[in-house]
Amino acid sequence: MKIDAVKAFMMTEETGSISEAARRMKKPRVMLSNWISALEDEWGVRLFDRAGYKPVLTDEGKSLLSVCRSLLASADMLERKVSNILQNDEKSLTFGMDHGVGQSFIIDALQELERAHPALNMTIKTGFDDELVYGVESGEIDFVYTSLVELDFSRFVCRQIGFCDFVAVCHRDHPLASYDYLQVTELYNQRQIWTRLHPSSDSRKIRMSDSFWQVSDYKTAIDLVMRGLGWTYCPKSFAIEKIRDGELVILSHPQAVYRWPVGLLWRADRQPGPVMQHLMDIITSSTFQS
């Protein structure tokens, strides 16, 4: 059985014409006709009724469509895996995604990568920027998409893609919502809901209150703020709908809104291989950025 013969069968069913199938496959019409006849002889079934002007799929042919479709998909994956092996591509890759930055176009990029490198074993880790940077530094993660803030550029290579806006918010009924201008002392006296940091981080850089609750994700932080249990810093994208609805209020403080650069980061002594480079190129292309 020839894979091309199965392709001819499927293409003829799709186009409704052996001539059109031959044109798309760039083969002589008689070759496709012979391939389909050879399949029918080998399998002992009639795939098409050719009595009329156009070939009509038989019941036997219909019953084989899904199996043939699966066979062609497997054959295509086999070809791509062989190609990856011959090109000496990486066999595995560990990639990190920051909780706080948009990820939808990253998923699109990973889907595009899978089509080009089906043999790749991928580990995807999510976390906060400090966790991911530590993972890159320790060698546990090959590269990450995260915020690019306060980095030692002698140890890392960065490729900035854009920015991520962060805001300090509280519930509209929270005492902080009534201030026209907040002093540091007012923030210090109110509970701050702040997201978990890696043990190596200096929490004093983002903690502005002596009273705090620590959580492991932004959704939980916002849920607690919505109950009036404190205020928090979070990516603006996580809170924008509730801000527009008036349920959350941006604090009247000079540091309540700030913008962080975001992009790709990897260790300076880590030379990107073909697959890693391909994924970086896909992520930075305008096709996938949102």
PDB file of C-alpha atoms in Angstrom:
ATOM      1  CA  MET A   1       0.000   0.000   0.000  1.00  0.00           C
ATOM      2  CA  LYS A   2       1.380   3.386  -1.030  1.00  0.00           C
ATOM      3  CA  ILE A   3       0.766   6.423   1.144  1.00  0.00           C
ATOM      4  CA  ASP A   4       0.393   8.434  -2.073  1.00  0.00           C
ATOM      5  CA  ALA A   5      -2.425   6.077  -3.106  1.00  0.00           C
ATOM      6  CA  VAL A   6      -4.245   6.773   0.157  1.00  0.00           C
ATOM      7  CA  LYS A   7      -3.686  10.505  -0.417  1.00  0.00           C
ATOM      8  CA  ALA A   8      -5.142  10.122  -3.908  1.00  0.00           C
ATOM      9  CA  PHE A   9      -8.216   8.407  -2.462  1.00  0.00           C
ATOM     10  CA  MET A  10      -8.717  11.115   0.162  1.00  0.00           C
ATOM     11  CA  MET A  11      -8.068  13.966  -2.265  1.00  0.00           C
ATOM     12  CA  THR A  12     -10.517  12.529  -4.785  1.00  0.00           C
ATOM     13  CA  GLU A  13     -13.166  12.238  -2.088  1.00  0.00           C
ATOM     14  CA  GLU A  14     -12.491  15.831  -0.998  1.00  0.00           C
ATOM     15  CA  THR A  15     -12.561  17.377  -4.481  1.00  0.00           C
ATOM     16  CA  GLY A  16     -15.115  15.048  -6.059  1.00  0.00           C
ATOM     17  CA  SER A  17     -12.883  14.611  -9.086  1.00  0.00           C
ATOM     18  CA  ILE A  18      -9.837  12.493  -9.936  1.00  0.00           C
ATOM     19  CA  SER A  19      -8.696  15.200 -12.353  1.00  0.00           C
ATOM     20  CA  GLU A  20      -8.834  17.889  -9.679  1.00  0.00           C
ATOM     21  CA  ALA A  21      -7.112  15.598  -7.177  1.00  0.00           C
ATOM     22  CA  ALA A  22      -4.359  14.949  -9.735  1.00  0.00           C
ATOM     23  CA  ARG A  23      -3.955  18.685 -10.330  1.00  0.00           C
ATOM     24  CA  ARG A  24      -3.542  19.387  -6.602  1.00  0.00           C
ATOM     25  CA  MET A  25      -1.111  16.510  -6.143  1.00  0.00           C
ATOM     26  CA  LYS A  26       0.733  17.548  -9.326  1.00  0.00           C
ATOM     27  CA  LYS A  27       0.523  14.046 -10.774  1.00  0.00           C
ATOM     28  CA  PRO A  28      -0.923  12.639 -14.022  1.00  0.00           C
ATOM     29  CA  ARG A  29      -4.615  11.762 -13.787  1.00  0.00           C
ATOM     30  CA  VAL A  30      -3.990   8.201 -14.986  1.00  0.00           C
ATOM     31  CA  MET A  31      -1.484   7.682 -12.157  1.00  0.00           C
ATOM     32  CA  LEU A  32      -4.077   8.590  -9.499  1.00  0.00           C
ATOM     33  CA  SER A  33      -6.682   6.413 -11.181  1.00  0.00           C
ATOM     34  CA  ASN A  34      -4.274   3.460 -11.164  1.00  0.00           C
ATOM     35  CA  TRP A  35      -3.350   4.078  -7.515  1.00  0.00           C
ATOM     36  CA  ILE A  36      -6.985   4.035  -6.447  1.00  0.00           C
ATOM     37  CA  SER A  37      -7.632   0.884  -8.482  1.00  0.00           C
ATOM     38  CA  ALA A  38      -4.606  -0.757  -6.846  1.00  0.00           C
ATOM     39  CA  LEU A  39      -6.010   0.101  -3.392  1.00  0.00           C
ATOM     40  CA  GLU A  40      -9.359  -1.416  -4.319  1.00  0.00           C
ATOM     41  CA  ASP A  41      -7.648  -4.602  -5.520  1.00  0.00           C
ATOM     42  CA  GLU A  42      -5.437  -4.799  -2.401  1.00  0.00           C
ATOM     43  CA  TRP A  43      -8.282  -4.147   0.041  1.00  0.00           C
ATOM     44  CA  GLY A  44     -10.899  -6.120  -1.874  1.00  0.00           C
ATOM     45  CA  VAL A  45     -13.458  -3.280  -1.762  1.00  0.00           C
ATOM     46  CA  ARG A  46     -14.818  -0.687  -4.162  1.00  0.00           C
ATOM     47  CA  LEU A  47     -13.965   2.810  -2.965  1.00  0.00           C
ATOM     48  CA  PHE A  48     -15.805   4.715  -5.697  1.00  0.00           C
ATOM     49  CA  ASP A  49     -18.668   4.087  -8.070  1.00  0.00           C
ATOM     50  CA  ARG A  50     -17.264   5.413 -11.349  1.00  0.00           C
ATOM     51  CA  ALA A  51     -20.289   4.733 -13.532  1.00  0.00           C
ATOM     52  CA  GLY A  52     -21.305   8.362 -13.664  1.00  0.00           C
ATOM     53  CA  TYR A  53     -19.572  11.579 -14.682  1.00  0.00           C
ATOM     54  CA  LYS A  54     -17.898  11.921 -11.289  1.00  0.00           C
ATOM     55  CA  PRO A  55     -16.696   9.233  -8.857  1.00  0.00           C
ATOM     56  CA  VAL A  56     -19.179   8.633  -6.042  1.00  0.00           C
ATOM     57  CA  LEU A  57     -17.952   7.295  -2.714  1.00  0.00           C
ATOM     58  CA  THR A  58     -19.313   3.844  -1.882  1.00  0.00           C
ATOM     59  CA  ASP A  59     -20.484   2.768   1.582  1.00  0.00           C
ATOM     60  CA  GLU A  60     -17.247   0.808   1.941  1.00  0.00           C
ATOM     61  CA  GLY A  61     -15.261   3.888   0.987  1.00  0.00           C
ATOM     62  CA  LYS A  62     -17.150   6.009   3.521  1.00  0.00           C
ATOM     63  CA  SER A  63     -16.392   3.536   6.294  1.00  0.00           C
ATOM     64  CA  LEU A  64     -12.645   3.796   5.571  1.00  0.00           C
ATOM     65  CA  LEU A  65     -12.394   7.602   5.527  1.00  0.00           C
ATOM     66  CA  SER A  66     -11.628   8.140   9.225  1.00  0.00           C
ATOM     67  CA  VAL A  67      -8.997   5.390   9.278  1.00  0.00           C
ATOM     68  CA  CYS A  68      -7.301   6.785   6.168  1.00  0.00           C
ATOM     69  CA  ARG A  69      -7.378  10.305   7.612  1.00  0.00           C
ATOM     70  CA  SER A  70      -5.667   9.026  10.763  1.00  0.00           C
ATOM     71  CA  LEU A  71      -3.126   7.097   8.686  1.00  0.00           C
ATOM     72  CA  LEU A  72      -2.166  10.209   6.705  1.00  0.00           C
ATOM     73  CA  ALA A  73      -1.812  12.268   9.872  1.00  0.00           C
ATOM     74  CA  SER A  74       0.505   9.632  11.351  1.00  0.00           C
ATOM     75  CA  ALA A  75       2.538   9.475   8.134  1.00  0.00           C
ATOM     76  CA  ASP A  76       2.902  13.259   8.138  1.00  0.00           C
ATOM     77  CA  MET A  77       4.074  13.234  11.759  1.00  0.00           C
ATOM     78  CA  LEU A  78       6.563  10.469  10.964  1.00  0.00           C
ATOM     79  CA  GLU A  79       8.038  12.510   8.118  1.00  0.00           C
ATOM     80  CA  ARG A  80       8.403  15.576  10.328  1.00  0.00           C
ATOM     81  CA  LYS A  81      10.002  13.582  13.158  1.00  0.00           C
ATOM     82  CA  VAL A  82      12.542  12.077  10.760  1.00  0.00           C
ATOM     83  CA  SER A  83      13.266  15.571   9.444  1.00  0.00           C
ATOM     84  CA  ASN A  84      13.784  16.864  13.003  1.00  0.00           C
ATOM     85  CA  ILE A  85      16.193  14.029  13.771  1.00  0.00           C
ATOM     86  CA  LEU A  86      18.217  14.678  10.613  1.00  0.00           C
ATOM     87  CA  GLN A  87      18.429  18.393  11.457  1.00  0.00           C
ATOM     88  CA  ASN A  88      19.718  17.549  14.958  1.00  0.00           C
ATOM     89  CA  ASP A  89      17.016  19.639  16.671  1.00  0.00           C
ATOM     90  CA  GLU A  90      16.653  19.716  20.449  1.00  0.00           C
ATOM     91  CA  LYS A  91      14.728  16.720  21.764  1.00  0.00           C
ATOM     92  CA  SER A  92      13.286  18.621  24.730  1.00  0.00           C
ATOM     93  CA  LEU A  93      12.738  22.189  25.870  1.00  0.00           C
ATOM     94  CA  THR A  94      11.563  23.795  29.116  1.00  0.00           C
ATOM     95  CA  PHE A  95       9.737  27.076  28.685  1.00  0.00           C
ATOM     96  CA  GLY A  96       8.375  29.400  31.368  1.00  0.00           C
ATOM     97  CA  MET A  97       5.355  31.744  31.238  1.00  0.00           C
ATOM     98  CA  ASP A  98       4.759  34.550  33.730  1.00  0.00           C
ATOM     99  CA  HIS A  99       1.410  34.555  35.591  1.00  0.00           C
ATOM    100  CA  GLY A 100       1.152  38.291  35.213  1.00  0.00           C
ATOM    101  CA  VAL A 101       1.561  38.819  31.484  1.00  0.00           C
ATOM    102  CA  GLY A 102      -0.747  37.964  28.595  1.00  0.00           C
ATOM    103  CA  GLN A 103      -0.383  34.392  27.383  1.00  0.00           C
ATOM    104  CA  SER A 104      -2.926  33.896  24.605  1.00  0.00           C
ATOM    105  CA  PHE A 105      -0.514  34.582  21.758  1.00  0.00           C
ATOM    106  CA  ILE A 106       2.089  32.395  23.488  1.00  0.00           C
ATOM    107  CA  ILE A 107      -0.310  29.439  23.228  1.00  0.00           C
ATOM    108  CA  ASP A 108      -0.754  30.234  19.521  1.00  0.00           C
ATOM    109  CA  ALA A 109       3.030  30.268  19.149  1.00  0.00           C
ATOM    110  CA  LEU A 110       3.372  26.891  20.880  1.00  0.00           C
ATOM    111  CA  GLN A 111       0.751  25.434  18.569  1.00  0.00           C
ATOM    112  CA  GLU A 112       2.719  26.688  15.566  1.00  0.00           C
ATOM    113  CA  LEU A 113       5.917  25.222  17.048  1.00  0.00           C
ATOM    114  CA  GLU A 114       4.284  21.793  17.452  1.00  0.00           C
ATOM    115  CA  ARG A 115       3.414  21.695  13.779  1.00  0.00           C
ATOM    116  CA  ALA A 116       7.036  22.323  12.842  1.00  0.00           C
ATOM    117  CA  HIS A 117       8.653  20.162  15.552  1.00  0.00           C
ATOM    118  CA  PRO A 118       6.313  17.293  16.506  1.00  0.00           C
ATOM    119  CA  ALA A 119       9.165  15.234  17.990  1.00  0.00           C
ATOM    120  CA  LEU A 120       9.854  17.859  20.658  1.00  0.00           C
ATOM    121  CA  ASN A 121       9.121  17.052  24.304  1.00  0.00           C
ATOM    122  CA  MET A 122       7.999  20.308  25.909  1.00  0.00           C
ATOM    123  CA  THR A 123       7.781  21.199  29.598  1.00  0.00           C
ATOM    124  CA  ILE A 124       5.839  24.407  30.287  1.00  0.00           C
ATOM    125  CA  LYS A 125       6.202  26.045  33.685  1.00  0.00           C
ATOM    126  CA  THR A 126       4.134  28.976  34.940  1.00  0.00           C
ATOM    127  CA  GLY A 127       5.071  31.243  37.804  1.00  0.00           C
ATOM    128  CA  PHE A 128       5.943  34.766  38.851  1.00  0.00           C
ATOM    129  CA  ASP A 129       8.859  36.627  37.344  1.00  0.00           C
ATOM    130  CA  ASP A 130      11.237  35.998  40.239  1.00  0.00           C
ATOM    131  CA  GLU A 131      10.496  32.258  40.228  1.00  0.00           C
ATOM    132  CA  LEU A 132      11.042  32.003  36.488  1.00  0.00           C
ATOM    133  CA  VAL A 133      14.260  34.016  36.501  1.00  0.00           C
ATOM    134  CA  TYR A 134      15.579  31.786  39.284  1.00  0.00           C
ATOM    135  CA  GLY A 135      14.641  28.748  37.182  1.00  0.00           C
ATOM    136  CA  VAL A 136      16.610  30.103  34.220  1.00  0.00           C
ATOM    137  CA  GLU A 137      19.577  30.955  36.426  1.00  0.00           C
ATOM    138  CA  SER A 138      19.619  27.465  37.967  1.00  0.00           C
ATOM    139  CA  GLY A 139      19.319  25.776  34.573  1.00  0.00           C
ATOM    140  CA  GLU A 140      15.901  24.247  35.289  1.00  0.00           C
ATOM    141  CA  ILE A 141      14.254  26.377  32.581  1.00  0.00           C
ATOM    142  CA  ASP A 142      15.733  27.071  29.140  1.00  0.00           C
ATOM    143  CA  PHE A 143      14.035  30.426  28.629  1.00  0.00           C
ATOM    144  CA  VAL A 144      10.992  32.364  29.771  1.00  0.00           C
ATOM    145  CA  TYR A 145       8.433  34.956  28.742  1.00  0.00           C
ATOM    146  CA  THR A 146       8.253  37.345  31.703  1.00  0.00           C
ATOM    147  CA  SER A 147       8.721  40.891  32.953  1.00  0.00           C
ATOM    148  CA  LEU A 148      12.217  42.259  32.461  1.00  0.00           C
ATOM    149  CA  VAL A 149      12.833  44.214  35.651  1.00  0.00           C
ATOM    150  CA  GLU A 150      15.945  44.590  37.829  1.00  0.00           C
ATOM    151  CA  LEU A 151      17.978  41.967  35.976  1.00  0.00           C
ATOM    152  CA  ASP A 152      21.700  41.327  35.944  1.00  0.00           C
ATOM    153  CA  PHE A 153      22.357  41.705  32.224  1.00  0.00           C
ATOM    154  CA  SER A 154      25.807  40.183  32.581  1.00  0.00           C
ATOM    155  CA  ARG A 155      24.120  36.837  33.303  1.00  0.00           C
ATOM    156  CA  PHE A 156      21.053  37.005  31.037  1.00  0.00           C
ATOM    157  CA  VAL A 157      20.100  37.797  27.468  1.00  0.00           C
ATOM    158  CA  CYS A 158      16.761  39.589  27.014  1.00  0.00           C
ATOM    159  CA  ARG A 159      14.574  40.302  24.033  1.00  0.00           C
ATOM    160  CA  GLN A 160      11.881  42.835  24.894  1.00  0.00           C
ATOM    161  CA  ILE A 161       8.505  42.355  23.208  1.00  0.00           C
ATOM    162  CA  GLY A 162       6.235  44.892  24.883  1.00  0.00           C
ATOM    163  CA  PHE A 163       4.910  46.137  28.208  1.00  0.00           C
ATOM    164  CA  CYS A 164       2.559  44.991  30.974  1.00  0.00           C
ATOM    165  CA  ASP A 165       0.622  47.506  33.084  1.00  0.00           C
ATOM    166  CA  PHE A 166       0.185  46.881  36.813  1.00  0.00           C
ATOM    167  CA  VAL A 167      -2.290  48.685  39.068  1.00  0.00           C
ATOM    168  CA  ALA A 168      -2.920  48.958  42.800  1.00  0.00           C
ATOM    169  CA  VAL A 169      -6.634  48.428  43.469  1.00  0.00           C
ATOM    170  CA  CYS A 170      -9.129  48.092  46.283  1.00  0.00           C
ATOM    171  CA  HIS A 171     -12.877  47.509  46.473  1.00  0.00           C
ATOM    172  CA  ARG A 172     -15.037  50.593  46.013  1.00  0.00           C
ATOM    173  CA  ASP A 173     -16.254  50.274  49.642  1.00  0.00           C
ATOM    174  CA  HIS A 174     -12.768  49.936  51.095  1.00  0.00           C
ATOM    175  CA  PRO A 175     -11.534  52.897  53.214  1.00  0.00           C
ATOM    176  CA  LEU A 176      -8.670  53.550  50.751  1.00  0.00           C
ATOM    177  CA  ALA A 177     -11.160  54.175  47.927  1.00  0.00           C
ATOM    178  CA  SER A 178     -12.309  57.448  49.531  1.00  0.00           C
ATOM    179  CA  TYR A 179      -8.883  59.143  49.501  1.00  0.00           C
ATOM    180  CA  ASP A 180      -8.165  61.791  46.864  1.00  0.00           C
ATOM    181  CA  TYR A 181      -4.458  61.382  47.533  1.00  0.00           C
ATOM    182  CA  LEU A 182      -2.896  58.577  49.537  1.00  0.00           C
ATOM    183  CA  GLN A 183       0.215  58.916  51.634  1.00  0.00           C
ATOM    184  CA  VAL A 184       2.508  55.956  52.273  1.00  0.00           C
ATOM    185  CA  THR A 185       1.304  55.901  55.884  1.00  0.00           C
ATOM    186  CA  GLU A 186      -2.300  55.206  54.809  1.00  0.00           C
ATOM    187  CA  LEU A 187      -1.148  52.254  52.705  1.00  0.00           C
ATOM    188  CA  TYR A 188       1.079  51.045  55.527  1.00  0.00           C
ATOM    189  CA  ASN A 189      -1.889  50.821  57.883  1.00  0.00           C
ATOM    190  CA  GLN A 190      -4.097  48.807  55.508  1.00  0.00           C
ATOM    191  CA  ARG A 191      -3.731  45.109  54.704  1.00  0.00           C
ATOM    192  CA  GLN A 192      -1.973  44.354  51.436  1.00  0.00           C
ATOM    193  CA  ILE A 193      -2.818  41.192  49.506  1.00  0.00           C
ATOM    194  CA  TRP A 194       0.389  40.273  47.732  1.00  0.00           C
ATOM    195  CA  THR A 195       1.350  37.409  45.492  1.00  0.00           C
ATOM    196  CA  ARG A 196       3.881  34.810  46.547  1.00  0.00           C
ATOM    197  CA  LEU A 197       7.481  35.428  45.645  1.00  0.00           C
ATOM    198  CA  HIS A 198      10.379  33.048  45.319  1.00  0.00           C
ATOM    199  CA  PRO A 199      12.358  32.695  48.594  1.00  0.00           C
ATOM    200  CA  SER A 200      15.324  34.432  46.976  1.00  0.00           C
ATOM    201  CA  SER A 201      13.311  37.640  46.399  1.00  0.00           C
ATOM    202  CA  ASP A 202      13.391  40.751  48.538  1.00  0.00           C
ATOM    203  CA  SER A 203       9.738  41.194  49.521  1.00  0.00           C
ATOM    204  CA  ARG A 204      10.395  44.738  50.706  1.00  0.00           C
ATOM    205  CA  LYS A 205      10.568  45.843  47.077  1.00  0.00           C
ATOM    206  CA  ILE A 206       6.837  45.353  46.555  1.00  0.00           C
ATOM    207  CA  ARG A 207       5.398  45.208  50.083  1.00  0.00           C
ATOM    208  CA  MET A 208       4.110  48.583  51.185  1.00  0.00           C
ATOM    209  CA  SER A 209       2.141  47.502  54.233  1.00  0.00           C
ATOM    210  CA  ASP A 210       3.087  46.062  57.590  1.00  0.00           C
ATOM    211  CA  SER A 211      -0.111  43.978  57.469  1.00  0.00           C
ATOM    212  CA  PHE A 212      -0.370  41.464  54.647  1.00  0.00           C
ATOM    213  CA  TRP A 213      -1.913  38.271  53.378  1.00  0.00           C
ATOM    214  CA  GLN A 214       0.167  36.232  50.949  1.00  0.00           C
ATOM    215  CA  VAL A 215      -1.456  34.320  48.073  1.00  0.00           C
ATOM    216  CA  SER A 216      -0.160  32.244  45.186  1.00  0.00           C
ATOM    217  CA  ASP A 217      -2.046  33.789  42.233  1.00  0.00           C
ATOM    218  CA  TYR A 218      -3.620  37.034  41.072  1.00  0.00           C
ATOM    219  CA  LYS A 219      -7.147  35.641  40.825  1.00  0.00           C
ATOM    220  CA  THR A 220      -7.185  34.798  44.526  1.00  0.00           C
ATOM    221  CA  ALA A 221      -5.774  38.231  45.339  1.00  0.00           C
ATOM    222  CA  ILE A 222      -8.565  39.950  43.405  1.00  0.00           C
ATOM    223  CA  ASP A 223     -11.210  37.687  44.961  1.00  0.00           C
ATOM    224  CA  LEU A 224     -10.008  38.720  48.430  1.00  0.00           C
ATOM    225  CA  VAL A 225      -9.931  42.385  47.461  1.00  0.00           C
ATOM    226  CA  MET A 226     -13.491  42.083  46.147  1.00  0.00           C
ATOM    227  CA  ARG A 227     -14.507  40.978  49.672  1.00  0.00           C
ATOM    228  CA  GLY A 228     -12.946  44.121  51.103  1.00  0.00           C
ATOM    229  CA  LEU A 229     -10.132  42.238  52.826  1.00  0.00           C
ATOM    230  CA  GLY A 230      -7.334  44.462  51.580  1.00  0.00           C
ATOM    231  CA  TRP A 231      -5.737  46.057  48.525  1.00  0.00           C
ATOM    232  CA  THR A 232      -3.396  44.524  45.971  1.00  0.00           C
ATOM    233  CA  TYR A 233      -1.109  45.071  43.005  1.00  0.00           C
ATOM    234  CA  CYS A 234      -2.112  43.057  39.947  1.00  0.00           C
ATOM    235  CA  PRO A 235      -1.797  43.158  36.157  1.00  0.00           C
ATOM    236  CA  LYS A 236      -4.303  45.657  34.799  1.00  0.00           C
ATOM    237  CA  SER A 237      -5.673  43.017  32.418  1.00  0.00           C
ATOM    238  CA  PHE A 238      -6.816  40.930  35.413  1.00  0.00           C
ATOM    239  CA  ALA A 239      -8.821  43.791  36.907  1.00  0.00           C
ATOM    240  CA  ILE A 240      -9.880  45.941  33.945  1.00  0.00           C
ATOM    241  CA  GLU A 241     -13.488  44.692  33.722  1.00  0.00           C
ATOM    242  CA  LYS A 242     -14.130  45.265  37.418  1.00  0.00           C
ATOM    243  CA  ILE A 243     -12.483  48.690  37.199  1.00  0.00           C
ATOM    244  CA  ARG A 244     -14.762  49.612  34.310  1.00  0.00           C
ATOM    245  CA  ASP A 245     -17.783  48.356  36.231  1.00  0.00           C
ATOM    246  CA  GLY A 246     -16.773  50.466  39.222  1.00  0.00           C
ATOM    247  CA  GLU A 247     -16.336  47.486  41.554  1.00  0.00           C
ATOM    248  CA  LEU A 248     -12.592  48.050  41.884  1.00  0.00           C
ATOM    249  CA  VAL A 249     -10.907  51.419  42.323  1.00  0.00           C
ATOM    250  CA  ILE A 250      -7.333  52.334  41.390  1.00  0.00           C
ATOM    251  CA  LEU A 251      -5.659  53.831  44.443  1.00  0.00           C
ATOM    252  CA  SER A 252      -4.857  57.548  44.391  1.00  0.00           C
ATOM    253  CA  HIS A 253      -1.163  57.054  44.942  1.00  0.00           C
ATOM    254  CA  PRO A 254       1.827  58.011  42.731  1.00  0.00           C
ATOM    255  CA  GLN A 255       2.934  54.385  42.501  1.00  0.00           C
ATOM    256  CA  ALA A 256      -0.534  52.928  41.907  1.00  0.00           C
ATOM    257  CA  VAL A 257       0.054  52.506  38.177  1.00  0.00           C
ATOM    258  CA  TYR A 258       3.296  51.409  36.616  1.00  0.00           C
ATOM    259  CA  ARG A 259       4.481  49.722  33.441  1.00  0.00           C
ATOM    260  CA  TRP A 260       6.934  46.850  33.216  1.00  0.00           C
ATOM    261  CA  PRO A 261       8.775  45.768  30.065  1.00  0.00           C
ATOM    262  CA  VAL A 262       8.077  42.131  29.153  1.00  0.00           C
ATOM    263  CA  GLY A 263       9.807  39.742  26.820  1.00  0.00           C
ATOM    264  CA  LEU A 264      12.017  36.690  26.496  1.00  0.00           C
ATOM    265  CA  LEU A 265      14.911  35.911  28.813  1.00  0.00           C
ATOM    266  CA  TRP A 266      17.545  33.188  28.861  1.00  0.00           C
ATOM    267  CA  ARG A 267      20.940  32.631  30.445  1.00  0.00           C
ATOM    268  CA  ALA A 268      23.857  34.370  28.749  1.00  0.00           C
ATOM    269  CA  ASP A 269      25.835  31.140  28.472  1.00  0.00           C
ATOM    270  CA  ARG A 270      22.866  29.276  26.924  1.00  0.00           C
ATOM    271  CA  GLN A 271      23.190  29.137  23.136  1.00  0.00           C
ATOM    272  CA  PRO A 272      19.686  28.766  21.633  1.00  0.00           C
ATOM    273  CA  GLY A 273      19.268  25.682  19.450  1.00  0.00           C
ATOM    274  CA  PRO A 274      17.134  25.552  16.283  1.00  0.00           C
ATOM    275  CA  VAL A 275      13.859  24.777  18.107  1.00  0.00           C
ATOM    276  CA  MET A 276      14.361  27.354  20.853  1.00  0.00           C
ATOM    277  CA  GLN A 277      15.301  29.959  18.247  1.00  0.00           C
ATOM    278  CA  HIS A 278      12.252  29.075  16.168  1.00  0.00           C
ATOM    279  CA  LEU A 279       9.913  29.514  19.136  1.00  0.00           C
ATOM    280  CA  MET A 280      11.512  32.850  20.014  1.00  0.00           C
ATOM    281  CA  ASP A 281      11.063  34.035  16.427  1.00  0.00           C
ATOM    282  CA  ILE A 282       7.406  32.957  16.416  1.00  0.00           C
ATOM    283  CA  ILE A 283       6.699  34.714  19.732  1.00  0.00           C
ATOM    284  CA  THR A 284       8.324  37.958  18.609  1.00  0.00           C
ATOM    285  CA  SER A 285       6.619  37.977  15.216  1.00  0.00           C
ATOM    286  CA  SER A 286       3.731  40.372  14.719  1.00  0.00           C
ATOM    287  CA  THR A 287       1.528  37.449  13.665  1.00  0.00           C
ATOM    288  CA  PHE A 288       1.076  36.248  17.234  1.00  0.00           C
ATOM    289  CA  GLN A 289       1.482  39.342  19.365  1.00  0.00           C
ATOM    290  CA  SER A 290      -1.821  40.658  20.754  1.00  0.00           C
TER     291      SER A 290
END
